[in-house]
XYZ file of C-alpha atoms in Angstrom:
394
model
C 75.022 102.518 108.507
C 78.439 101.914 110.043
C 80.801 104.291 108.343
C 84.306 103.562 109.562
C 86.669 100.832 110.639
C 90.036 101.187 112.282
C 92.701 98.847 113.515
C 94.391 98.951 116.854
C 97.939 100.013 117.570
C 99.661 103.110 116.270
C 96.495 104.186 114.403
C 95.076 105.120 117.830
C 97.628 107.919 118.212
C 96.986 111.098 116.248
C 99.155 114.102 115.487
C 98.146 117.638 116.349
C 98.185 120.629 114.016
C 98.335 124.262 115.046
C 95.769 126.634 113.576
C 94.552 130.099 114.567
C 90.956 130.387 115.687
C 88.446 132.564 117.488
C 84.852 131.589 118.128
C 83.668 135.165 117.504
C 84.731 138.103 115.366
C 85.331 140.449 118.300
C 88.285 138.569 119.774
C 91.609 138.034 117.992
C 92.460 134.556 116.808
C 94.609 132.455 119.121
C 96.764 129.425 118.301
C 95.127 126.104 119.132
C 95.879 122.497 118.258
C 93.372 120.430 116.322
C 93.506 116.651 115.893
C 94.437 115.222 112.518
C 93.239 111.904 111.211
C 95.562 109.162 109.984
C 94.667 106.162 107.827
C 90.951 105.474 108.272
C 90.775 106.677 111.839
C 87.604 107.200 113.906
C 86.390 110.348 112.142
C 83.261 110.670 114.297
C 85.226 110.749 117.549
C 87.846 113.105 116.099
C 85.120 115.450 114.805
C 83.457 115.570 118.238
C 86.786 116.312 119.941
C 87.710 119.024 117.410
C 84.350 120.773 117.869
C 84.801 120.733 121.657
C 88.310 122.141 121.163
C 87.058 124.898 118.842
C 84.322 125.735 121.362
C 86.971 125.939 124.096
C 85.231 123.202 126.092
C 88.133 120.746 126.281
C 91.814 121.617 126.292
C 94.747 119.560 125.037
C 97.697 120.189 127.308
C 100.521 120.998 127.494
C 100.625 123.611 124.757
C 103.635 122.060 123.023
C 102.099 118.603 122.804
C 102.475 117.042 119.341
C 100.213 113.982 119.534
C 97.347 112.494 121.514
C 96.036 108.995 122.110
C 92.492 107.694 122.155
C 92.717 107.084 125.909
C 93.784 110.677 126.553
C 90.963 112.153 124.447
C 88.274 109.806 125.747
C 89.168 110.837 129.304
C 88.832 114.508 128.332
C 85.424 113.914 126.748
C 84.218 111.785 129.678
C 85.259 114.472 132.165
C 83.443 117.082 130.100
C 80.256 114.998 129.970
C 80.272 114.329 133.710
C 80.915 117.963 134.605
C 78.263 119.437 132.297
C 74.762 119.809 133.778
C 72.194 118.110 131.566
C 68.731 116.597 131.707
C 70.045 113.431 130.047
C 71.592 110.447 131.778
C 75.204 110.444 130.569
C 75.666 106.697 131.167
C 74.421 105.673 127.699
C 76.671 108.239 126.020
C 79.654 107.163 128.109
C 79.011 103.538 127.200
C 79.105 104.428 123.502
C 82.516 106.137 123.737
C 84.478 102.886 123.219
C 82.371 102.209 120.109
C 83.550 105.479 118.565
C 86.995 103.924 118.398
C 85.736 101.582 115.662
C 82.733 103.338 114.166
C 79.282 104.760 114.709
C 76.008 103.496 113.291
C 74.407 106.614 111.774
C 71.315 106.255 109.604
C 70.357 109.540 107.876
C 66.792 110.298 106.845
C 66.340 111.926 103.454
C 63.816 114.573 104.483
C 65.589 116.902 106.960
C 69.183 117.921 107.636
C 69.044 116.952 111.319
C 67.061 113.733 110.927
C 68.797 110.479 111.812
C 67.136 107.185 112.703
C 68.361 105.924 116.096
C 70.176 102.576 116.083
C 69.952 100.232 119.053
C 69.402 102.253 122.213
C 70.316 105.445 120.363
C 73.559 105.902 122.278
C 75.318 107.414 119.266
C 72.752 110.198 118.954
C 72.707 110.738 122.736
C 76.440 111.368 122.596
C 75.798 114.334 120.307
C 72.925 115.526 122.492
C 75.055 115.440 125.651
C 77.944 117.299 124.037
C 75.540 119.856 122.558
C 76.843 119.135 119.072
C 74.324 119.246 116.266
C 74.584 116.355 113.811
C 73.562 117.251 110.252
C 73.695 115.925 106.708
C 72.821 117.194 103.245
C 71.612 113.917 101.716
C 68.136 115.271 101.052
C 65.550 114.584 98.372
C 64.084 117.612 96.658
C 60.362 117.952 97.550
C 59.669 119.128 93.985
C 61.206 116.026 92.410
C 59.225 113.100 91.001
C 60.973 110.705 93.392
C 60.039 112.596 96.539
C 56.918 110.532 97.340
C 58.785 107.235 97.266
C 61.936 108.476 99.038
C 59.967 110.224 101.768
C 57.951 107.061 102.308
C 60.994 104.886 103.008
C 62.568 107.838 104.842
C 66.061 106.552 105.698
C 69.088 104.843 104.205
C 68.860 101.486 106.014
C 65.180 101.011 105.084
C 66.016 101.878 101.478
C 68.744 99.253 101.321
C 66.481 96.611 102.844
C 63.786 97.379 100.275
C 66.266 97.077 97.411
C 67.497 93.730 98.741
C 63.943 92.402 98.992
C 63.051 93.614 95.502
C 66.280 92.213 94.095
C 65.210 88.797 95.375
C 61.934 89.152 93.486
C 63.816 90.053 90.292
C 66.191 87.112 90.735
C 69.180 89.404 91.113
C 68.534 91.558 88.069
C 67.629 94.714 89.981
C 71.123 95.168 91.371
C 73.145 93.610 88.566
C 71.576 95.540 85.698
C 70.278 99.096 85.394
C 66.979 97.996 83.899
C 63.755 99.996 84.088
C 60.559 98.675 85.598
C 58.911 97.584 82.359
C 61.981 95.597 81.295
C 62.070 93.769 84.621
C 58.354 92.982 84.396
C 58.845 91.502 80.933
C 61.860 89.470 82.051
C 60.851 88.055 85.443
C 57.677 89.774 86.674
C 54.956 87.768 85.018
C 53.613 86.322 88.272
C 54.074 89.293 90.614
C 51.262 90.433 92.846
C 50.281 94.146 92.803
C 52.205 94.608 96.075
C 55.311 93.013 94.601
C 55.059 95.150 91.475
C 54.880 98.279 93.632
C 57.848 97.130 95.716
C 60.030 96.609 92.633
C 58.942 99.917 91.106
C 59.780 101.780 94.324
C 63.097 99.930 94.619
C 64.137 101.072 91.130
C 63.442 104.708 92.054
C 65.380 104.340 95.310
C 68.242 102.539 93.554
C 68.581 105.326 91.010
C 68.489 107.977 93.754
C 71.221 106.281 95.766
C 73.420 105.792 92.712
C 72.958 109.395 91.582
C 73.725 110.762 95.074
C 76.535 108.351 96.029
C 78.489 111.264 97.531
C 75.683 111.553 100.122
C 75.086 115.235 99.384
C 72.498 116.790 97.065
C 72.225 120.357 95.815
C 68.936 120.714 97.625
C 70.617 119.540 100.832
C 73.556 121.904 100.289
C 71.134 124.783 99.789
C 69.319 123.929 103.011
C 72.573 123.870 104.968
C 73.792 127.141 103.489
C 70.605 129.187 103.589
C 68.165 128.148 106.260
C 69.253 125.460 108.706
C 72.501 126.842 110.134
C 73.098 130.099 111.935
C 76.266 132.108 111.180
C 79.062 130.969 113.479
C 77.593 127.478 113.879
C 79.956 124.544 114.418
C 78.257 121.228 113.621
C 79.166 117.646 112.743
C 78.508 116.936 109.054
C 77.770 113.398 107.874
C 78.862 113.024 104.260
C 80.501 110.285 102.224
C 80.337 107.844 105.194
C 82.534 110.317 107.016
C 81.990 112.793 109.830
C 83.669 116.185 109.668
C 83.490 119.593 111.328
C 81.276 122.025 109.402
C 81.468 125.757 110.092
C 79.164 128.458 108.764
C 81.235 131.606 108.613
C 80.030 134.564 110.623
C 82.269 136.940 108.678
C 80.098 138.904 106.218
C 83.156 139.471 104.035
C 83.829 135.728 103.744
C 80.476 133.956 104.050
C 79.953 130.320 103.236
C 80.255 126.785 104.532
C 83.658 125.374 105.451
C 84.785 121.933 106.581
C 87.807 121.577 108.838
C 90.697 119.868 107.028
C 91.919 117.148 109.380
C 93.661 114.751 106.977
C 97.141 114.070 108.290
C 98.668 114.675 104.860
C 97.990 118.391 105.458
C 99.490 118.420 108.963
C 102.565 120.287 107.680
C 100.557 122.700 105.516
C 99.808 125.633 107.868
C 97.864 127.494 105.181
C 95.454 124.570 104.590
C 92.949 124.796 107.450
C 89.448 124.829 105.952
C 87.884 123.573 102.733
C 85.086 125.674 101.259
C 81.996 123.572 100.555
C 80.638 124.968 97.290
C 79.307 122.086 95.221
C 78.278 118.452 95.432
C 81.051 116.953 93.315
C 83.933 118.796 95.015
C 85.294 120.206 91.755
C 84.966 123.797 93.004
C 86.582 123.082 96.375
C 88.943 125.745 97.672
C 91.376 125.405 100.553
C 91.700 128.434 102.821
C 93.828 129.360 105.811
C 92.833 130.369 109.334
C 91.681 133.769 108.017
C 89.595 132.077 105.296
C 91.929 133.400 102.628
C 92.789 131.115 99.718
C 95.616 128.809 100.735
C 99.076 128.710 99.227
C 100.220 125.218 100.207
C 103.927 124.518 100.139
C 103.362 120.947 99.037
C 101.659 121.742 95.744
C 98.629 123.173 94.013
C 95.421 121.545 95.250
C 93.058 124.006 93.539
C 89.748 122.510 92.544
C 90.453 119.304 94.412
C 88.793 118.127 97.580
C 90.665 116.951 100.639
C 89.229 113.483 100.032
C 90.581 113.399 96.461
C 94.026 114.588 97.576
C 94.069 112.015 100.366
C 93.149 109.243 97.932
C 95.999 110.294 95.625
C 98.445 110.270 98.524
C 97.206 106.834 99.592
C 97.559 105.603 95.997
C 101.134 106.933 95.900
C 101.846 105.209 99.222
C 100.406 101.957 97.873
C 102.560 102.252 94.729
C 105.615 102.944 96.869
C 104.807 99.982 99.095
C 104.387 97.739 96.059
C 107.687 98.964 94.596
C 109.440 98.323 97.903
C 107.858 94.880 98.129
C 109.040 94.067 94.598
C 112.539 95.310 95.397
C 112.678 93.203 98.552
C 111.383 90.198 96.621
C 114.041 90.669 93.940
C 116.729 90.911 96.625
C 115.381 87.797 98.314
C 115.328 85.943 94.998
C 118.904 87.040 94.289
C 120.043 85.840 97.723
C 118.257 82.523 97.216
C 119.856 82.092 93.785
C 123.311 82.931 95.131
C 122.814 80.458 97.978
C 121.711 77.770 95.507
C 124.784 78.371 93.345
C 127.082 78.217 96.365
C 125.480 74.989 97.588
C 125.812 73.453 94.126
C 129.490 74.501 93.953
C 130.131 72.917 97.339
C 128.415 69.696 96.299
C 130.509 69.496 93.114
C 133.670 70.229 95.100
C 132.770 67.534 97.593
C 132.052 65.067 94.791
C 135.416 65.819 93.160
C 137.214 65.394 96.488
C 135.407 62.096 97.152
C 136.242 60.836 93.679
C 139.903 61.714 94.184
C 139.952 59.897 97.523
C 138.363 56.825 95.930
C 140.971 56.776 93.134
C 143.759 57.124 95.638
C 142.362 54.275 97.694
C 142.177 52.018 94.633
C 145.765 52.817 93.601
C 147.001 52.156 97.120
C 145.323 48.750 97.120
C 147.051 47.690 93.832
C 150.519 48.711 95.016
C 150.030 46.928 98.310
C 149.073 43.690 96.597
C 152.061 43.901 94.284
C 154.517 44.423 97.141
C 152.957 41.553 99.077
C 153.353 39.224 96.088
C 156.973 40.149 95.565
C 157.737 39.496 99.209
C 156.498 35.944 98.845
C 158.710 35.100 95.884
C 161.754 32.785 96.685
C 164.986 34.403 95.563
C 167.114 31.902 93.535
C 170.994 32.076 93.672
C 172.694 32.868 90.374
C 174.345 29.824 88.706
C 178.161 29.753 88.325
C 179.329 30.006 84.735
C 180.994 26.928 83.202
C 184.780 27.020 82.305
C 185.571 27.201 78.616
C 186.997 24.018 76.990
C 189.465 24.454 74.068
C 189.584 21.566 71.937
């Protein structure tokens, strides 16, 4: 399940944000720089780097640096991997580093928070093993639910999708297009199905409904497992959720317990009080932004209460799209106005040229008539005037 795509160029340079952090409660918090994510940047790679930064295992220098590039960070991570003693061969993890620039193929299994199906040679998962970063998710099926038997049988997301595609072919496209139940599909198109095909379609409907109902890739059962049993206080892990990878922290402070995700969206880069987002529900409606001390944030840019970082980012992107469209319309109007003005000017020049040509033609015709007249007069013979006769008086 590839969960991110980026383009090359300026998207490969990311801004830094200063927060205050200490990996334990005994030491005072110190200022550090975390990496923010712009556009649809490589969230998996940024999450890995931020966890290594928070664990004080890589260092972005100098202290006053404001941005970092992919090349700079990949060199830091590669140096860390090569200098860390491990039983694994780091070559496969190093070979997967360039892939993190575009995306990682992560396939969660629905039965355990740390279960992911390896893709290819498993280089993506080896990268987490070599860095000592635990990869988790909360997209779990409740063992007490009626759908558990089917979901646990298919186990993972990719297998589930393949089963739905195969069953959709049997139903002639009706499984995906319409939210029909099994009996309705049997009546419509399932008259000649074998028992195996009937079971496949029935399982596919259960899986389809589960995926649609948990499209945020987090269930309450999964959230409970993350909060209560699977993570130790003070743990920093990589959380797969919503086709996105983020830093998840389980607070070790008994006065402020809970799960928190690191806010890395670039739109919050200038909001020093927005550092973590408390993970309290599946829908994100109860989300709370907190500062470095895990105290409710007071952002200068507005009130984001009850709104997730993802929702705020989507609103900002929508505003940017609207602004881009307005600018494009303005530029188009200006271009149209320039084109119209140019057309009018060209038409005026043509009319002026036509008038000038007509005047020259008239003048040429008049000149030809006068010339002919003068030529004719020159050819006339001038007769002498006769002398008047004398008067005779009778």
